[in-house]
Tab-separated table of C-alpha atoms and ligand atoms in Angstrom:
chain	number	residue	atom	x	y	z
H	1	MET	CA	16.671	1.477	26.751
H	2	SER	CA	17.544	1.945	23.096
H	3	THR	CA	17.710	5.276	21.313
H	4	PHE	CA	14.179	4.697	20.062
H	5	GLN	CA	10.786	4.477	21.667
H	6	ALA	CA	7.373	3.412	20.412
H	7	PRO	CA	5.813	6.357	18.532
H	8	LYS	CA	3.487	8.657	20.472
H	9	GLY	CA	0.061	7.140	20.998
H	10	THR	CA	1.233	3.574	20.440
H	11	TYR	CA	2.334	0.789	22.745
H	12	ASP	CA	3.832	-2.660	22.381
H	13	LEU	CA	2.144	-5.904	23.282
H	14	ILE	CA	4.584	-7.856	25.383
H	15	PRO	CA	4.360	-11.206	27.202
H	16	PRO	CA	2.686	-12.043	29.480
H	17	ASP	CA	0.039	-9.327	28.777
H	18	SER	CA	0.076	-9.965	25.040
H	19	ALA	CA	-1.571	-13.353	25.744
H	20	LYS	CA	-4.647	-11.439	26.912
H	21	PHE	CA	-4.896	-9.677	23.568
H	22	LEU	CA	-4.694	-12.942	21.703
H	23	ALA	CA	-7.377	-14.416	23.946
H	24	VAL	CA	-9.670	-11.427	23.380
H	25	ARG	CA	-9.224	-11.590	19.610
H	26	GLU	CA	-9.928	-15.298	19.712
H	27	ALA	CA	-13.007	-14.904	21.926
H	28	ILE	CA	-14.500	-12.311	19.575
H	29	ALA	CA	-13.717	-14.394	16.498
H	30	ALA	CA	-15.031	-17.714	17.843
H	31	PRO	CA	-18.785	-16.941	17.654
H	32	LEU	CA	-18.297	-15.515	14.141
H	33	ARG	CA	-16.470	-18.589	12.862
H	34	ASN	CA	-19.295	-20.601	14.332
H	35	SER	CA	-21.935	-18.607	12.452
H	36	GLY	CA	-20.861	-18.771	8.843
H	37	TYR	CA	-18.467	-15.820	8.726
H	38	GLY	CA	-15.358	-16.346	6.582
H	39	TYR	CA	-12.026	-14.706	7.387
H	40	ILE	CA	-10.909	-11.778	5.248
H	41	GLU	CA	-7.660	-9.824	5.358
H	42	THR	CA	-7.132	-6.607	3.436
H	43	PRO	CA	-4.074	-4.331	3.162
H	44	GLY	CA	-3.140	-1.929	5.941
H	45	PHE	CA	-3.488	0.968	3.509
H	46	GLU	CA	-5.910	1.872	0.751
H	47	ASN	CA	-6.525	4.583	-1.763
H	48	VAL	CA	-7.343	7.634	0.362
H	49	GLU	CA	-10.444	8.288	-1.716
H	50	LEU	CA	-12.009	5.015	-0.530
H	51	PHE	CA	-12.128	6.346	3.016
H	52	ALA	CA	-13.031	9.886	1.996
H	53	ARG	CA	-16.077	8.541	0.172
H	54	GLY	CA	-16.767	5.498	2.279
H	55	VAL	CA	-16.307	6.948	5.751
H	56	GLY	CA	-17.445	10.458	4.865
H	57	GLU	CA	-15.836	13.785	4.060
H	58	SER	CA	-17.355	15.461	7.098
H	59	THR	CA	-16.300	12.910	9.707
H	60	ASP	CA	-13.534	13.453	12.246
H	61	ILE	CA	-11.926	10.277	10.949
H	62	VAL	CA	-11.431	11.731	7.480
H	63	THR	CA	-10.912	15.414	8.293
H	64	LYS	CA	-8.627	15.043	11.311
H	65	GLU	CA	-7.595	11.509	12.098
H	66	MET	CA	-6.399	9.923	8.885
H	67	TYR	CA	-2.765	9.103	8.178
H	68	ALA	CA	-2.790	10.089	4.521
H	69	PHE	CA	0.345	10.217	2.411
H	70	GLU	CA	1.649	10.323	-1.121
H	71	THR	CA	3.868	7.469	-2.252
H	72	LYS	CA	7.055	7.868	-4.262
H	73	GLY	CA	4.982	6.797	-7.253
H	74	GLY	CA	2.479	9.576	-6.637
H	75	ASP	CA	-0.386	7.432	-5.298
H	76	GLN	CA	-2.566	9.010	-2.629
H	77	LEU	CA	-2.931	6.424	0.113
H	78	ALA	CA	-4.039	6.315	3.733
H	79	LEU	CA	-3.406	3.911	6.582
H	80	ARG	CA	-6.764	2.300	7.246
H	81	PRO	CA	-8.698	4.064	10.021
H	82	GLU	CA	-11.471	1.436	10.062
H	83	GLY	CA	-12.382	-1.838	8.397
H	84	THR	CA	-15.760	-1.635	6.712
H	85	ALA	CA	-14.869	0.368	3.607
H	86	SER	CA	-11.870	-1.892	2.890
H	87	VAL	CA	-13.827	-5.112	3.373
H	88	LEU	CA	-16.620	-3.947	1.108
H	89	ARG	CA	-14.085	-2.776	-1.473
H	90	ALA	CA	-12.416	-6.199	-1.410
H	91	ALA	CA	-15.730	-8.085	-1.607
H	92	LEU	CA	-16.799	-6.017	-4.629
H	93	GLU	CA	-13.409	-6.419	-6.277
H	94	ALA	CA	-13.547	-10.209	-5.884
H	95	ASN	CA	-17.169	-10.248	-7.062
H	96	LEU	CA	-18.172	-12.142	-3.938
H	97	HIS	CA	-21.592	-10.560	-4.211
H	98	LYS	CA	-22.152	-12.111	-7.636
H	99	ALA	CA	-21.733	-15.693	-6.522
H	100	GLY	CA	-25.490	-15.900	-5.849
H	101	ASN	CA	-24.628	-16.367	-2.239
H	102	LEU	CA	-25.897	-13.331	-0.409
H	103	PRO	CA	-25.351	-12.314	2.258
H	104	VAL	CA	-21.579	-12.548	2.087
H	105	LYS	CA	-20.504	-12.896	5.714
H	106	LEU	CA	-16.949	-11.918	6.549
H	107	TRP	CA	-14.884	-11.306	9.673
H	108	TYR	CA	-11.511	-9.623	10.112
H	109	SER	CA	-8.943	-8.773	12.740
H	110	GLY	CA	-6.135	-6.278	12.524
H	111	SER	CA	-4.465	-2.933	13.162
H	112	TYR	CA	-6.102	0.443	12.561
H	113	TYR	CA	-4.597	3.901	12.624
H	114	ARG	CA	-6.046	7.246	13.654
H	115	TYR	CA	-4.193	10.436	14.384
H	116	GLU	CA	-5.935	11.200	17.667
H	117	ARG	CA	-4.984	12.881	20.914
H	118	PRO	CA	-3.613	9.906	22.847
H	119	GLN	CA	-5.180	9.066	26.192
H	120	LYS	CA	-6.176	5.936	28.053
H	121	GLY	CA	-8.239	3.802	25.677
H	122	ARG	CA	-7.510	6.084	22.727
H	123	TYR	CA	-4.416	5.319	20.711
H	124	ARG	CA	-2.994	6.094	17.304
H	125	HIS	CA	-2.541	2.439	16.568
H	126	PHE	CA	-5.206	0.077	17.871
H	127	SER	CA	-6.709	-3.258	17.143
H	128	GLN	CA	-10.193	-4.301	16.102
H	129	VAL	CA	-12.046	-7.480	15.301
H	130	GLY	CA	-14.944	-6.847	12.968
H	131	ALA	CA	-17.726	-8.578	11.086
H	132	GLU	CA	-19.689	-7.585	7.995
H	133	ALA	CA	-22.769	-9.223	6.458
H	134	ILE	CA	-23.015	-7.872	2.937
H	135	GLY	CA	-25.960	-7.861	0.555
H	136	ALA	CA	-29.106	-8.641	2.526
H	137	GLU	CA	-31.784	-6.522	4.114
H	138	ASP	CA	-33.032	-8.743	6.880
H	139	PRO	CA	-33.575	-7.751	10.507
H	140	ALA	CA	-32.432	-11.239	11.549
H	141	LEU	CA	-28.977	-10.370	10.249
H	142	ASP	CA	-28.790	-7.197	12.339
H	143	ALA	CA	-29.992	-9.229	15.318
H	144	GLU	CA	-27.458	-11.993	14.646
H	145	LEU	CA	-24.541	-9.594	14.783
H	146	ILE	CA	-25.685	-7.960	18.008
H	147	ILE	CA	-26.254	-11.367	19.588
H	148	LEU	CA	-22.800	-12.597	18.498
H	149	ALA	CA	-21.049	-9.564	19.966
H	150	ASP	CA	-22.958	-10.055	23.212
H	151	GLN	CA	-21.905	-13.703	23.210
H	152	ALA	CA	-18.269	-12.735	22.623
H	153	TYR	CA	-18.176	-10.286	25.532
H	154	ARG	CA	-19.958	-12.734	27.824
H	155	SER	CA	-17.638	-15.590	26.907
H	156	LEU	CA	-14.794	-13.375	28.118
H	157	GLY	CA	-16.575	-12.917	31.437
H	158	LEU	CA	-17.576	-9.271	30.886
H	159	ARG	CA	-20.793	-8.317	32.634
H	160	GLU	CA	-20.836	-4.526	32.997
H	161	PHE	CA	-21.351	-3.642	29.367
H	162	ARG	CA	-24.512	-2.236	27.851
H	163	ILE	CA	-25.895	-2.357	24.339
H	164	LEU	CA	-27.332	0.908	23.045
H	165	LEU	CA	-29.676	0.640	20.086
H	166	ASN	CA	-31.194	3.144	17.696
H	167	SER	CA	-32.459	3.454	14.136
H	168	LEU	CA	-31.138	6.168	11.862
H	169	GLY	CA	-33.900	5.759	9.268
H	170	ASP	CA	-33.370	5.371	5.555
H	171	LYS	CA	-33.389	7.464	2.416
H	172	GLU	CA	-37.151	7.940	2.732
H	173	CYS	CA	-37.402	9.309	6.223
H	174	ARG	CA	-33.963	10.580	7.106
H	175	PRO	CA	-34.023	13.583	4.746
H	176	VAL	CA	-37.192	14.860	6.422
H	177	TYR	CA	-35.636	14.499	9.833
H	178	ARG	CA	-32.393	15.986	8.594
H	179	ALA	CA	-34.175	19.146	7.485
H	180	ALA	CA	-36.006	19.422	10.816
H	181	LEU	CA	-32.752	18.945	12.712
H	182	GLN	CA	-30.993	21.530	10.557
H	183	ASP	CA	-33.725	24.055	11.303
H	184	PHE	CA	-33.310	23.373	14.976
H	185	LEU	CA	-29.507	23.597	14.884
H	186	HIS	CA	-29.532	26.923	13.063
H	187	GLY	CA	-31.477	28.402	15.943
H	188	LEU	CA	-28.671	27.534	18.393
H	189	ASP	CA	-25.566	29.361	19.510
H	190	LEU	CA	-22.892	27.286	17.740
H	191	ASP	CA	-19.407	28.047	16.456
H	192	GLU	CA	-18.584	28.354	12.748
H	193	GLU	CA	-17.242	24.826	12.371
H	194	THR	CA	-20.221	23.230	14.051
H	195	LEU	CA	-22.633	25.249	11.934
H	196	ARG	CA	-20.783	24.098	8.859
H	197	ARG	CA	-21.112	20.534	10.090
H	198	ALA	CA	-24.835	21.148	10.623
H	199	ASP	CA	-25.036	21.949	6.916
H	200	ILE	CA	-23.070	18.943	5.707
H	201	ASN	CA	-24.091	16.273	8.192
H	202	PRO	CA	-26.361	17.556	10.968
H	203	LEU	CA	-26.685	14.145	12.643
H	204	ARG	CA	-23.040	14.302	13.521
H	205	VAL	CA	-23.664	17.387	15.637
H	206	LEU	CA	-25.746	15.205	17.956
H	207	ASP	CA	-22.569	13.222	18.581
H	208	ASP	CA	-20.660	16.349	19.713
H	209	LYS	CA	-19.191	15.556	23.106
H	210	ARG	CA	-18.731	19.172	24.303
H	211	PRO	CA	-21.004	19.964	27.274
H	212	ASP	CA	-21.940	23.461	25.999
H	213	VAL	CA	-23.148	21.872	22.753
H	214	GLN	CA	-24.879	18.950	24.476
H	215	LYS	CA	-26.691	21.396	26.767
H	216	GLN	CA	-28.341	23.019	23.753
H	217	LEU	CA	-29.376	19.706	22.240
H	218	THR	CA	-31.787	18.520	24.909
H	219	GLU	CA	-34.779	19.739	22.916
H	220	ALA	CA	-33.451	18.535	19.545
H	221	PRO	CA	-35.946	16.607	17.415
H	222	LEU	CA	-35.427	12.841	17.550
H	223	LEU	CA	-35.241	10.568	14.540
H	224	ARG	CA	-37.498	8.146	16.353
H	225	ASP	CA	-40.398	10.522	15.766
H	226	TYR	CA	-39.670	10.728	12.040
H	227	LEU	CA	-39.150	7.063	11.098
H	228	CYS	CA	-41.201	5.870	8.124
H	229	ASP	CA	-43.392	2.800	8.508
H	230	ALA	CA	-40.885	0.494	6.838
H	231	CYS	CA	-38.058	1.623	9.125
H	232	LYS	CA	-40.293	1.395	12.181
H	233	ALA	CA	-41.339	-2.174	11.331
H	234	TYR	CA	-37.745	-3.161	10.572
H	235	HIS	CA	-36.491	-1.746	13.841
H	236	GLU	CA	-39.275	-3.362	15.818
H	237	GLU	CA	-38.357	-6.755	14.352
H	238	VAL	CA	-34.683	-6.312	15.270
H	239	ARG	CA	-35.705	-5.430	18.817
H	240	GLU	CA	-37.983	-8.452	19.080
H	241	LEU	CA	-35.368	-10.889	17.807
H	242	ILE	CA	-32.719	-9.621	20.202
H	243	THR	CA	-35.149	-9.695	23.088
H	244	ALA	CA	-36.195	-13.256	22.241
H	245	ALA	CA	-32.512	-14.235	22.343
H	246	GLY	CA	-32.339	-12.961	25.897
H	247	VAL	CA	-29.968	-10.129	25.048
H	248	ALA	CA	-30.647	-6.963	27.016
H	249	PHE	CA	-30.351	-3.581	25.288
H	250	GLU	CA	-31.315	0.029	25.828
H	251	ASP	CA	-33.107	2.177	23.305
H	252	ASP	CA	-31.009	5.277	22.822
H	253	PRO	CA	-32.817	7.708	20.506
H	254	ARG	CA	-29.783	10.024	20.525
H	255	LEU	CA	-27.265	7.438	19.404
H	256	VAL	CA	-25.574	8.408	16.158
H	257	ARG	CA	-22.225	7.163	15.030
H	258	GLY	CA	-19.154	8.902	13.735
H	259	LEU	CA	-19.381	7.423	10.268
H	260	ASP	CA	-21.598	8.816	7.536
H	261	TYR	CA	-22.720	5.587	5.977
H	262	TYR	CA	-25.021	4.186	8.627
H	263	THR	CA	-28.729	3.640	7.932
H	264	ARG	CA	-31.455	2.094	10.083
H	265	THR	CA	-29.997	-0.146	12.806
H	266	THR	CA	-27.227	1.529	14.784
H	267	PHE	CA	-25.733	0.208	17.982
H	268	GLU	CA	-22.902	0.706	20.355
H	269	PHE	CA	-21.437	-1.400	23.138
H	270	VAL	CA	-20.362	0.644	26.124
H	271	HIS	CA	-18.562	-0.384	29.266
H	272	ASP	CA	-19.163	1.674	32.372
H	273	GLY	CA	-15.793	0.908	33.923
H	274	LEU	CA	-13.839	2.752	31.256
H	275	GLY	CA	-14.471	6.408	32.018
H	276	SER	CA	-14.707	8.673	29.026
H	277	GLN	CA	-13.575	6.178	26.354
H	278	SER	CA	-16.542	4.007	27.205
H	279	ALA	CA	-17.352	2.593	23.753
H	280	VAL	CA	-15.862	-0.863	23.375
H	281	GLY	CA	-17.480	-1.471	20.012
H	282	GLY	CA	-20.097	-0.337	17.608
H	283	GLY	CA	-21.752	-0.928	14.329
H	284	GLY	CA	-24.883	-0.824	12.296
H	285	ARG	CA	-26.485	-1.058	8.933
H	286	TYR	CA	-24.876	0.683	5.968
H	287	ASP	CA	-27.248	0.196	3.072
H	288	GLY	CA	-25.839	3.032	0.980
H	289	LEU	CA	-22.107	2.412	1.299
H	290	SER	CA	-21.661	0.097	-1.673
H	291	GLU	CA	-23.142	2.636	-4.070
H	292	MET	CA	-21.046	5.382	-2.482
H	293	ILE	CA	-17.893	3.531	-3.482
H	294	GLY	CA	-19.090	2.679	-6.979
H	295	GLY	CA	-20.731	-0.705	-6.390
H	296	PRO	CA	-24.302	-1.931	-6.851
H	297	ALA	CA	-26.970	-1.581	-4.185
H	298	LEU	CA	-25.917	-3.960	-1.400
H	299	PRO	CA	-27.673	-3.430	1.903
H	300	SER	CA	-25.282	-4.564	4.627
H	301	VAL	CA	-24.683	-4.576	8.341
H	302	GLY	CA	-21.587	-4.964	10.492
H	303	TRP	CA	-19.691	-4.095	13.627
H	304	ALA	CA	-16.170	-3.547	14.890
H	305	LEU	CA	-15.089	-4.261	18.436
H	306	GLY	CA	-11.994	-2.620	19.868
H	307	VAL	CA	-9.528	-5.136	21.280
H	308	ASP	CA	-7.555	-2.579	23.329
H	309	ARG	CA	-10.621	-1.242	25.108
H	310	THR	CA	-12.010	-4.743	25.649
H	311	VAL	CA	-8.785	-5.632	27.473
H	312	LEU	CA	-9.155	-2.458	29.564
H	313	ALA	CA	-12.769	-3.411	30.296
H	314	LEU	CA	-11.645	-6.844	31.523
H	315	GLU	CA	-9.144	-5.149	33.802
H	316	ALA	CA	-11.793	-2.702	35.037
H	317	GLU	CA	-14.063	-5.597	35.999
H	318	GLY	CA	-11.186	-7.549	37.497
H	319	VAL	CA	-11.778	-10.491	35.161
H	320	GLU	CA	-8.839	-12.898	35.061
H	321	LEU	CA	-8.840	-14.810	31.808
H	322	GLU	CA	-7.997	-18.478	32.000
H	323	LEU	CA	-4.977	-18.447	29.766
H	324	PRO	CA	-3.425	-21.749	28.706
H	325	SER	CA	-0.029	-22.170	30.366
H	326	THR	CA	2.621	-21.635	27.766
H	327	THR	CA	5.047	-24.320	28.900
H	328	SER	CA	4.136	-27.718	30.356
H	329	VAL	CA	7.576	-29.286	30.533
H	330	PHE	CA	10.953	-27.649	31.096
H	331	ALA	CA	14.152	-29.589	30.435
H	332	VAL	CA	17.293	-28.980	32.488
H	333	PRO	CA	20.417	-30.753	31.205
H	334	LEU	CA	23.590	-30.895	33.233
H	335	GLY	CA	26.523	-31.570	30.922
H	336	ASP	CA	26.939	-31.984	27.180
H	337	GLU	CA	25.655	-35.517	26.832
H	338	ALA	CA	22.493	-34.700	28.791
H	339	ARG	CA	22.125	-31.634	26.634
H	340	ARG	CA	21.960	-33.639	23.434
H	341	LEU	CA	19.603	-36.199	24.946
H	342	LEU	CA	17.168	-33.711	26.510
H	343	PHE	CA	17.194	-31.492	23.436
H	344	ALA	CA	16.014	-34.510	21.437
H	345	LYS	CA	13.378	-35.307	24.079
H	346	VAL	CA	12.076	-31.703	23.968
H	347	THR	CA	11.741	-31.960	20.202
H	348	GLU	CA	9.855	-35.248	20.615
H	349	LEU	CA	7.517	-33.741	23.226
H	350	ARG	CA	6.745	-30.810	20.942
H	351	LYS	CA	5.982	-33.203	18.106
H	352	VAL	CA	3.340	-34.961	20.200
H	353	GLY	CA	1.825	-31.604	21.085
H	354	ILE	CA	3.247	-31.000	24.546
H	355	ALA	CA	4.481	-27.442	25.135
H	356	ALA	CA	8.095	-27.892	26.132
H	357	ASP	CA	11.067	-25.602	26.647
H	358	PHE	CA	14.746	-26.056	27.346
H	359	SER	CA	17.397	-24.465	29.511
H	360	TYR	CA	19.615	-22.663	27.021
H	361	GLY	CA	22.882	-20.928	27.648
H	362	HIS	CA	24.817	-23.646	29.556
H	363	LYS	CA	23.371	-22.741	32.942
H	364	GLY	CA	24.138	-24.543	36.203
H	365	LEU	CA	21.391	-26.371	38.104
H	366	LYS	CA	20.406	-23.392	40.263
H	367	GLY	CA	20.046	-20.914	37.402
H	368	ALA	CA	18.290	-23.467	35.215
H	369	MET	CA	15.756	-24.294	37.950
H	370	LYS	CA	14.993	-20.590	38.275
H	371	ASN	CA	14.117	-20.555	34.573
H	372	ALA	CA	12.043	-23.692	35.023
H	373	ASN	CA	10.064	-22.001	37.808
H	374	ARG	CA	9.572	-18.839	35.830
H	375	SER	CA	8.345	-20.780	32.793
H	376	GLY	CA	5.306	-21.973	34.741
H	377	ALA	CA	5.957	-25.541	33.614
H	378	ARG	CA	4.126	-28.271	35.511
H	379	TYR	CA	7.037	-30.697	35.133
H	380	THR	CA	10.780	-30.341	34.976
H	381	VAL	CA	13.009	-33.029	33.513
H	382	VAL	CA	16.557	-32.949	34.905
H	383	ALA	CA	19.393	-35.148	33.732
H	384	GLY	CA	23.060	-35.274	34.791
H	385	GLU	CA	25.903	-37.654	34.093
H	386	ARG	CA	24.929	-40.079	36.831
H	387	ASP	CA	21.329	-40.279	35.590
H	388	LEU	CA	22.485	-41.054	32.089
H	389	ALA	CA	24.770	-43.803	33.354
H	390	ASP	CA	21.650	-45.305	35.004
H	391	GLY	CA	19.590	-44.813	31.827
H	392	VAL	CA	17.140	-42.469	33.607
H	393	VAL	CA	16.109	-38.826	33.885
H	394	GLN	CA	14.646	-37.127	36.965
H	395	LEU	CA	11.030	-36.086	36.561
H	396	LYS	CA	10.015	-33.365	38.999
H	397	ASP	CA	6.403	-32.399	39.636
H	398	MET	CA	6.659	-28.633	40.193
H	399	GLU	CA	3.360	-28.489	42.104
H	400	SER	CA	3.974	-31.245	44.657
H	401	GLY	CA	7.752	-31.135	44.545
H	402	ASP	CA	7.860	-34.958	44.115
H	403	GLN	CA	10.721	-36.268	42.087
H	404	THR	CA	10.962	-39.700	40.443
H	405	ALA	CA	13.481	-41.392	38.164
H	406	VAL	CA	11.982	-42.388	34.795
H	407	GLY	CA	13.690	-44.455	32.099
H	408	VAL	CA	15.093	-42.411	29.238
H	409	ASN	CA	12.945	-44.336	26.754
H	410	GLU	CA	9.779	-43.974	28.855
H	411	ILE	CA	9.892	-40.260	29.652
H	412	VAL	CA	7.858	-39.003	26.684
H	413	ALA	CA	5.089	-41.574	27.202
H	414	GLU	CA	5.108	-40.892	30.954
H	415	LEU	CA	4.666	-37.148	30.396
H	416	GLU	CA	1.963	-37.761	27.810
H	417	SER	CA	-0.026	-39.827	30.256
H	418	ARG	CA	0.537	-37.456	33.196
H	419	LEU	CA	-0.482	-34.395	31.163
H	420	GLY	CA	-3.514	-36.198	29.809
Z	1	LIG	P1	-14.946	6.981	19.906
Z	1	LIG	O1	-16.312	7.596	19.934
Z	1	LIG	O2	-14.493	6.479	21.232
Z	1	LIG	O3	-13.953	7.844	19.210
Z	1	LIG	P2	-15.426	5.640	17.430
Z	1	LIG	O4	-16.865	5.857	17.196
Z	1	LIG	O5	-14.452	6.508	16.742
Z	1	LIG	O6	-15.121	5.644	19.007
Z	1	LIG	P3	-15.461	3.203	15.947
Z	1	LIG	O7	-15.000	3.821	14.707
Z	1	LIG	O8	-16.885	2.807	16.068
Z	1	LIG	O9	-15.072	4.114	17.188
Z	1	LIG	O10	-14.549	1.936	16.269
Z	1	LIG	C1	-15.040	0.777	16.939
Z	1	LIG	C2	-14.244	0.518	18.197
Z	1	LIG	O11	-12.848	0.610	17.948
Z	1	LIG	C3	-14.481	1.519	19.311
Z	1	LIG	O12	-15.646	1.215	20.028
Z	1	LIG	C4	-13.239	1.353	20.139
Z	1	LIG	O13	-13.318	0.220	20.980
Z	1	LIG	C5	-12.188	1.099	19.101
Z	1	LIG	N1	-11.451	2.340	18.822
Z	1	LIG	C6	-11.784	3.328	17.954
Z	1	LIG	N2	-10.838	4.288	17.956
Z	1	LIG	C7	-9.887	3.881	18.844
Z	1	LIG	C8	-8.635	4.423	19.287
Z	1	LIG	N3	-8.170	5.570	18.821
Z	1	LIG	N4	-7.918	3.719	20.196
Z	1	LIG	C9	-8.374	2.542	20.684
Z	1	LIG	N5	-9.509	1.979	20.300
Z	1	LIG	C10	-10.274	2.629	19.391
Z	2	LIG	MG1	-13.353	8.183	17.298
């Protein structure tokens, strides 16, 4: 071990497990790429004010979890705790919304940072793949995103996840509900901080995980009973479209999310094999966010799926991903001349797209064959002085154990045909 260790709440992705993370990222991205979403990458840090305004001053993310810092130049920055505010900021900055091409559909993948109490499934550095559809109010768009996330999880082989769905209303009906909820909350036995939260953002209190708080909330008014006609119709249409697509969901009238900017459609993906960190992803509509960060009115919807927790969910269900083998051919040279020849052959194999590796470090046959075995290669090519004198190399099938001599000039073509 070196003097240093990964910082608290973080972990390294190391082969072979790291291949699972790549596969999960890829599986989540594939349906998006296939549905008109373009890839966007934004910086790992932003002006702290973007998150304060965009995520919400009263959220845990902003008040407790943000890595905020001042640069040597005096800028107030923060490591990004989530993706939506950054993506919208970038889209506005590039005037994507003015190209007459709404909605702007974007997907992203990257690292996010939250100063949280580390536990299984909850880290200070984690990874998300997300999607945002900016600038259209259309229930089909909300439905599309939910369907694509479902497709992503299913393509990975996940079965034990559930989709929770709710509507948080809009600027017509939410204020009425908000007032009713506030009235209700002020009649409860809550601590100072929670009462303060009830004043600033009462919906967030519904999301309080503490049992003594939850116990008092059973009789809380539900937004469902306050939705205006437009929100009701919108929500009904989302439900119908998802149902028609054969995607199962559960209505959860108590579902609120940790971010302030959600309106109308709100959803969460939970996996029952994960214990307390059961949310593998979530999202919803955020019609007011653009204006909150100084942009025009741009009704939008999006989600973010956690890669770390998706990997844990796969493990919980015992799903083994079919990962492509990393090495198909392993070359074992015995002697300097064979070394030069096989090194050239490995380069040739790689050029034609065959994953090939080489025994480095001047190993003897026994040690080199150990490496060949460990590499998982289907074929090993061995060559010693005698083989070279005969103009051949030995091609060994690692599954059957069969070994055949193949002409030096034929070996690449032979491997191409055998590996299909
Ligand atoms: P939670 O309620 O578990 O704190 P959240 O509402 O803060 O989740 P979001 O902001 O919706 O989470 O992020 C979307 C997804 O990103 C989550 O469903 C989860 O899979 C993942 N995620 C969020 N925070 C963490 C974290 N600290 N460590 C690992 N994954 C995380
Ligand atoms: Mg959280």
